Backbone as CSV, one residue per row, in Angstrom:
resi,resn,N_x,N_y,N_z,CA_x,CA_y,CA_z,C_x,C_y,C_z
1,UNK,-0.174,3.900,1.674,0.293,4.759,0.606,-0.790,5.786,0.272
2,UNK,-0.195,7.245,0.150,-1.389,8.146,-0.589,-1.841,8.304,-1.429
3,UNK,-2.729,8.505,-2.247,-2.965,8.428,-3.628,-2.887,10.386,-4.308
4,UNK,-2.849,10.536,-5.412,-2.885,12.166,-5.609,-4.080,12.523,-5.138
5,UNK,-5.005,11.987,-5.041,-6.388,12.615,-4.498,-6.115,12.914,-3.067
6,UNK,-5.821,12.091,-2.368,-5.829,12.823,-1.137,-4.507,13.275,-0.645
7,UNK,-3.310,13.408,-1.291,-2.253,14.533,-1.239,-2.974,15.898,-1.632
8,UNK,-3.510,15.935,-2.624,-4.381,17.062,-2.853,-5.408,17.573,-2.245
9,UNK,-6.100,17.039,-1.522,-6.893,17.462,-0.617,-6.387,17.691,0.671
10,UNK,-5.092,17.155,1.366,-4.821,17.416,2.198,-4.106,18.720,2.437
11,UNK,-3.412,18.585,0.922,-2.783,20.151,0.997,-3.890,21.518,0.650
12,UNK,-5.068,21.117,-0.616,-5.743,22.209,0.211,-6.479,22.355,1.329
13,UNK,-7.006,21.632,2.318,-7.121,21.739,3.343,-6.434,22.670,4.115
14,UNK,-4.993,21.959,4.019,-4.350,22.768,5.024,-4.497,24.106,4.551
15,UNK,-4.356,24.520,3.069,-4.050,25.913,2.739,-5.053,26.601,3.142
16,UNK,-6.265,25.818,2.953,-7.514,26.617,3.522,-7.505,27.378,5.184
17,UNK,-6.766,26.341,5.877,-6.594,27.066,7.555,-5.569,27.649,7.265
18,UNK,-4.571,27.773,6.662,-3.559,28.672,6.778,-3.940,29.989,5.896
19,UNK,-4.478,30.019,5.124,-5.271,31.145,4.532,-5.987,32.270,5.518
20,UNK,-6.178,31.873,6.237,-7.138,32.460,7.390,-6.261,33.537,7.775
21,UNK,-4.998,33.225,8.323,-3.771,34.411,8.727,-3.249,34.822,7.660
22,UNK,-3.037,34.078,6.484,-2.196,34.680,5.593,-2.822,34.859,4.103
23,UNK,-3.157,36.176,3.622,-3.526,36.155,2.499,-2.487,35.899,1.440
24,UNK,-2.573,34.489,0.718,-1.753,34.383,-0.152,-2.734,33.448,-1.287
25,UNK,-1.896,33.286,-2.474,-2.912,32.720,-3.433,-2.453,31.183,-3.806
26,UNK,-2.347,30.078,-3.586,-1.471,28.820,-3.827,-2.680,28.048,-4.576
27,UNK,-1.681,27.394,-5.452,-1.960,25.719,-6.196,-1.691,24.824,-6.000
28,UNK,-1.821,23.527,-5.801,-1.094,22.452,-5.715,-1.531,21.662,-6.820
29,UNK,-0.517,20.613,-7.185,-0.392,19.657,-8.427,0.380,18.475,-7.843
30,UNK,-0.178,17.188,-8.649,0.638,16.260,-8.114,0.793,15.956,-9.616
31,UNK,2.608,15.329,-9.672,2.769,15.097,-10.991,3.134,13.968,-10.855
32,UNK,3.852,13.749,-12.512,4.769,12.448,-12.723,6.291,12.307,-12.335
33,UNK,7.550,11.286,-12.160,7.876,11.862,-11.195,9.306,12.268,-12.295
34,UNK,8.753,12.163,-14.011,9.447,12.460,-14.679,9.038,14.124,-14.958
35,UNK,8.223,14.620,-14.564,7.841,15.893,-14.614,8.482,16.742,-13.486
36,UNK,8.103,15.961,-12.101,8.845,15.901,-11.163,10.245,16.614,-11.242
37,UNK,11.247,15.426,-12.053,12.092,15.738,-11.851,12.716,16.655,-12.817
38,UNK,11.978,17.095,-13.947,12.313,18.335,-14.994,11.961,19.241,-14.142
39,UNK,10.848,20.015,-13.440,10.373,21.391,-12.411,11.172,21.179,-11.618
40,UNK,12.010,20.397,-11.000,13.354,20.768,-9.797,14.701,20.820,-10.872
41,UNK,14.831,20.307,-11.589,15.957,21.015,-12.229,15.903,22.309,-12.254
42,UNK,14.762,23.338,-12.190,14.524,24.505,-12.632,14.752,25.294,-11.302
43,UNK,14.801,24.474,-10.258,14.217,24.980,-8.475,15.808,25.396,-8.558
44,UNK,16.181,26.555,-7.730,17.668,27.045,-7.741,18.125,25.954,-6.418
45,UNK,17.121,26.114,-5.249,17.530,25.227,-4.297,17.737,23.624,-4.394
46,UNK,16.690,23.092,-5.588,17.935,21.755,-5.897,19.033,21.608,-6.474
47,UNK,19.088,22.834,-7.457,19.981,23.265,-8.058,21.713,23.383,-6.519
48,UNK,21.596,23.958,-5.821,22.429,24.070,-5.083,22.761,22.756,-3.791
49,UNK,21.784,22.071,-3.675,21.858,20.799,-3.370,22.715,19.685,-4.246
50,UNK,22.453,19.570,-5.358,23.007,19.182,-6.579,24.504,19.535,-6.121
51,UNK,24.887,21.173,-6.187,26.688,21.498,-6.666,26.943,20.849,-4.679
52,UNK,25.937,21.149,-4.002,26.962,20.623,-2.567,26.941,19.354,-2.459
53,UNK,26.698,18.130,-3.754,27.033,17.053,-3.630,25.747,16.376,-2.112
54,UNK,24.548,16.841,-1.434,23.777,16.453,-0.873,22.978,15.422,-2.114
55,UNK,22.641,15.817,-3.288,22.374,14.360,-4.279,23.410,14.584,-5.230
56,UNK,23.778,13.339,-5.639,24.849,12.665,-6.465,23.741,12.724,-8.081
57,UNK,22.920,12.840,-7.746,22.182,13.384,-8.669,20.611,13.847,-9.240
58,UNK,20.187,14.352,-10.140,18.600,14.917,-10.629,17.760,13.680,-9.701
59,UNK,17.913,12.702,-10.434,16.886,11.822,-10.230,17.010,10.852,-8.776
60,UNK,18.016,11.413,-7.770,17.716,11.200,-6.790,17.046,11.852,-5.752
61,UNK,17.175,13.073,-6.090,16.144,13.725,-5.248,15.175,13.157,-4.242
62,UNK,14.822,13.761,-3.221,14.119,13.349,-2.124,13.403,14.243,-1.692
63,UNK,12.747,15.518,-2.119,12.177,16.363,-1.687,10.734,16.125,-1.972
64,UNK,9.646,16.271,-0.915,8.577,15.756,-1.669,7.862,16.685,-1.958
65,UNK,8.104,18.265,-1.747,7.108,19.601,-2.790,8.120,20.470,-2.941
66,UNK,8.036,21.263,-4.146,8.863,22.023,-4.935,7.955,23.067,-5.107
67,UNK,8.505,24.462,-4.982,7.798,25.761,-5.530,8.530,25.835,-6.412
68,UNK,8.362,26.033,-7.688,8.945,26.589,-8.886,9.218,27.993,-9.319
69,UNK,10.193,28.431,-9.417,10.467,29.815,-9.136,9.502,30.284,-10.525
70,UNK,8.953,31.420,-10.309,7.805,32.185,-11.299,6.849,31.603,-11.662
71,UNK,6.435,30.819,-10.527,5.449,29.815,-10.461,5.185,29.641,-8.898
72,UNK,5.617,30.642,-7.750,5.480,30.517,-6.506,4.278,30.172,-5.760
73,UNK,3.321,30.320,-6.442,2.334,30.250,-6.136,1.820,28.673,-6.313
74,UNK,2.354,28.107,-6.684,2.196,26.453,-7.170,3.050,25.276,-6.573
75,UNK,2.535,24.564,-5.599,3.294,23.704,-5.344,2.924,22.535,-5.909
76,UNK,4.317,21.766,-6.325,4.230,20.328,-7.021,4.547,19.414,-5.788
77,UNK,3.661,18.276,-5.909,4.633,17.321,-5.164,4.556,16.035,-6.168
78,UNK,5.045,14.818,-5.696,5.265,14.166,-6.439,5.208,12.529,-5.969
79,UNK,4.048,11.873,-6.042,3.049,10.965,-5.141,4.190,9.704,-4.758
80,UNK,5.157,9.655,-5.803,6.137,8.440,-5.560,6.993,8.516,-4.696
81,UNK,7.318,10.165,-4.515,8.694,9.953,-3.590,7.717,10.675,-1.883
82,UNK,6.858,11.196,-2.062,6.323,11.252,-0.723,6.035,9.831,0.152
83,UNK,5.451,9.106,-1.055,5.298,7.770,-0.453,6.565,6.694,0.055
84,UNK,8.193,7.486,-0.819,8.929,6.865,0.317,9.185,6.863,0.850
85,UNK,9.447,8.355,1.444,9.938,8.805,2.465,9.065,8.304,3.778
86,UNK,7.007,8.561,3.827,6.525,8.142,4.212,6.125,6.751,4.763
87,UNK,6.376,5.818,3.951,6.232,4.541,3.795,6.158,4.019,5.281
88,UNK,7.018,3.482,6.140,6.997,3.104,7.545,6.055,4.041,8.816
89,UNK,5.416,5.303,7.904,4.660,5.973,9.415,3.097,5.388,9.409
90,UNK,2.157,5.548,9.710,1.059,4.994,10.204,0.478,6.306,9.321
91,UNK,-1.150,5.645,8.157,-2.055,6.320,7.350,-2.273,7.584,8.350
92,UNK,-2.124,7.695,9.716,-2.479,9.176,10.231,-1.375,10.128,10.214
93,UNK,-0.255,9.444,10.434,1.156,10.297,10.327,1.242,10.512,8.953
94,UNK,1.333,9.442,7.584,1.558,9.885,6.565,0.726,11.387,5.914
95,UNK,-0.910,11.679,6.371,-1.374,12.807,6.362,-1.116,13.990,6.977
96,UNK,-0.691,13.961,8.545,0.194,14.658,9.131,1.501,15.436,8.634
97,UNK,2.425,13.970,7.824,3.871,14.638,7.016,3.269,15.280,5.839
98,UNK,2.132,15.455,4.902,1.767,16.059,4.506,1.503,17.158,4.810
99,UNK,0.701,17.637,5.639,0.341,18.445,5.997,1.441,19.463,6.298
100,UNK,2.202,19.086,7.024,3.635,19.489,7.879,4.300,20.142,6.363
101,UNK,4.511,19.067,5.494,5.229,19.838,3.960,4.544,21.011,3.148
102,UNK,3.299,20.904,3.354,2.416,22.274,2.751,2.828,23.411,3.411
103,UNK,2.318,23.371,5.014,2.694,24.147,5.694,3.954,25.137,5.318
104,UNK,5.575,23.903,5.627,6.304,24.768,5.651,6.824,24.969,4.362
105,UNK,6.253,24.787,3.100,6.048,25.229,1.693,5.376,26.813,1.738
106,UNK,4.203,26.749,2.720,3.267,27.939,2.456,4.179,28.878,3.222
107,UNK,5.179,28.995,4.329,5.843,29.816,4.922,7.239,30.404,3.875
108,UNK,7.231,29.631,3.193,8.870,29.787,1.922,7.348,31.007,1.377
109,UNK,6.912,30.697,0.778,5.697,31.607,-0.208,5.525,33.075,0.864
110,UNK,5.427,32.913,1.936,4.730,34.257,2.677,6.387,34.981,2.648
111,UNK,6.831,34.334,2.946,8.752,35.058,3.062,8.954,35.219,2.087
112,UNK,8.478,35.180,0.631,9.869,34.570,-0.331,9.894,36.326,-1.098
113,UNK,9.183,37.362,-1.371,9.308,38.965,-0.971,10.512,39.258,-0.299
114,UNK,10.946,39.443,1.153,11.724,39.470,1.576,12.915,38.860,1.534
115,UNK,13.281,37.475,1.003,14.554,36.431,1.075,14.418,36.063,-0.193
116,UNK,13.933,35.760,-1.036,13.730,34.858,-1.793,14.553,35.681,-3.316
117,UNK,16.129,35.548,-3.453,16.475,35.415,-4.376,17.683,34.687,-5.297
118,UNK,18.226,35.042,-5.947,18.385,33.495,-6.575,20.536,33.132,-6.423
119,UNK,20.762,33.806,-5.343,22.032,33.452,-4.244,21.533,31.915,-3.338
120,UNK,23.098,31.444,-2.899,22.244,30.460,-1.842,22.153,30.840,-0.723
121,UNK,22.590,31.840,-0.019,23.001,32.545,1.332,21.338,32.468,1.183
122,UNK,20.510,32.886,0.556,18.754,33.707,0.689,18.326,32.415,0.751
123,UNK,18.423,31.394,-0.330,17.459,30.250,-0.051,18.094,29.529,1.321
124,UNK,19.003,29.440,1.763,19.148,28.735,2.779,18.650,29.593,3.955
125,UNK,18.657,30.931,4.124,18.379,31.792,5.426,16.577,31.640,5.205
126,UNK,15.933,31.317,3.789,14.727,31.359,3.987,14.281,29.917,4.127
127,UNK,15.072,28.716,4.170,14.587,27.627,4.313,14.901,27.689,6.174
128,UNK,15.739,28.062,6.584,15.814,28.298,8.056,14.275,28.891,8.293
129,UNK,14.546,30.016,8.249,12.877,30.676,8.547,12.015,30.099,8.876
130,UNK,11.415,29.213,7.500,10.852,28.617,7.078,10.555,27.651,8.620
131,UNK,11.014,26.640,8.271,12.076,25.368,9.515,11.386,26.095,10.855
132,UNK,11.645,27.243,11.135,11.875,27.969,12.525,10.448,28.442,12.756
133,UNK,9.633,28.757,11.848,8.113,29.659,11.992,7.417,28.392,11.870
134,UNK,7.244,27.377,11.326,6.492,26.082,11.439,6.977,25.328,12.689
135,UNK,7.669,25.509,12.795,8.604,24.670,14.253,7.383,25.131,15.129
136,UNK,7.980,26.505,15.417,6.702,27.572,16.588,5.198,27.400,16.164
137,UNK,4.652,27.371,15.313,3.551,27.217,15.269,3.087,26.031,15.284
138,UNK,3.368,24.832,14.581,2.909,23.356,14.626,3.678,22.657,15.416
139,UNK,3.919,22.546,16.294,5.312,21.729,17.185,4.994,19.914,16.827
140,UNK,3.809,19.515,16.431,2.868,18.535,16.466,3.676,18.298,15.062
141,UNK,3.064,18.959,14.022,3.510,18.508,12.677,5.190,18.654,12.628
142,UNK,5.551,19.225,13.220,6.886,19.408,13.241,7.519,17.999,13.513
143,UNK,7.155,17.629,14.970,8.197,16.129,15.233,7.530,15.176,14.111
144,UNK,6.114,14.810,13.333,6.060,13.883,12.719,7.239,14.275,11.104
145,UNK,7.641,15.305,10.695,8.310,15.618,10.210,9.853,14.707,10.627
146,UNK,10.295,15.476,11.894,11.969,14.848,12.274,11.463,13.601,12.414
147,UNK,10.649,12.648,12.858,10.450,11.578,12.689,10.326,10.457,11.494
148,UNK,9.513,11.144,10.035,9.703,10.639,8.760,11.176,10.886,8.479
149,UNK,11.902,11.827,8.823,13.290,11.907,8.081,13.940,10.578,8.953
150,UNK,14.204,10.937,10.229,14.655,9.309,10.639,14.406,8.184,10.178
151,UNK,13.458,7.622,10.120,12.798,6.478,9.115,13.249,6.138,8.010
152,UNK,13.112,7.667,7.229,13.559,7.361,5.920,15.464,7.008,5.461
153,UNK,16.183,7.769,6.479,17.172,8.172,6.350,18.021,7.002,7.038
């Protein structure tokens, strides 16, 4: 299991190498997962998850980082539900699916100028993107990704 200390360090880490190509400015926070789940009520994309019936409801959620709209620059994650999704991969993969979620968090942030408004046609064409530019660049973090969703799912 991860603790917030090193969810937090792993994600700035990563931001630190991904900084290198992309000038952008990010935060990360790890909260409670009642905080958690008040900052995704606010997210339009759980919001639209929610009406397509993908969760039956708030507090099921399964996403383990949230950008908060007017707050893009800040990603939350939320130490309880990373750890379930995670739970069955090995302490090197669970840092890996970390890593992998910053990542394609930090690619929603470099796009979200161009796609990012508050229709679902935009959040879904920028969660594709998203999906598609981390795919190509990390192919590595990518399968430990489709691999935690199997597990979990």
């Amino acid at each position: 299991m991860l603790t917030d200390k090193e969810i937090l360090k792993i994600a700035n880490d990563t931001y630190n190498d991904f900084s290198v190509d992309f000038l952008i400015e990010c935060k990360f926070e790890c909260v409670s997962i009642k905080k958690y789940i008040d900052l995704a009520k606010k997210t339009p994309l759980i919001q639209i998850y929610i009406e397509q019936k993908l969760y039956d409801s708030i507090k099921n959620v399964t996403v383990p980082a949230i950008v908060v709209p007017g707050e893009v620059e800040k990603i939350y994650f939320c130490k309880n539900i990373v750890n379930k999704i995670v739970k069955k991969l090995s302490k090197e993969k669970q840092k890996m699916f970390v890593r992998a979620i910053v990542l394609h968090e930090l690619y929603h942030i470099v796009n979200r100028s161009e796609e990012r408004d508050v229709n679902s046609y935009s959040f879904m064409k920028s969660e594709r993107r998203a999906h598609q530019e981390f795919k190509e660049d990390y192919p590595d973090l990518y399968k430990v990704l489709e691999e935690a969703k199997k597990k979990f799912t």
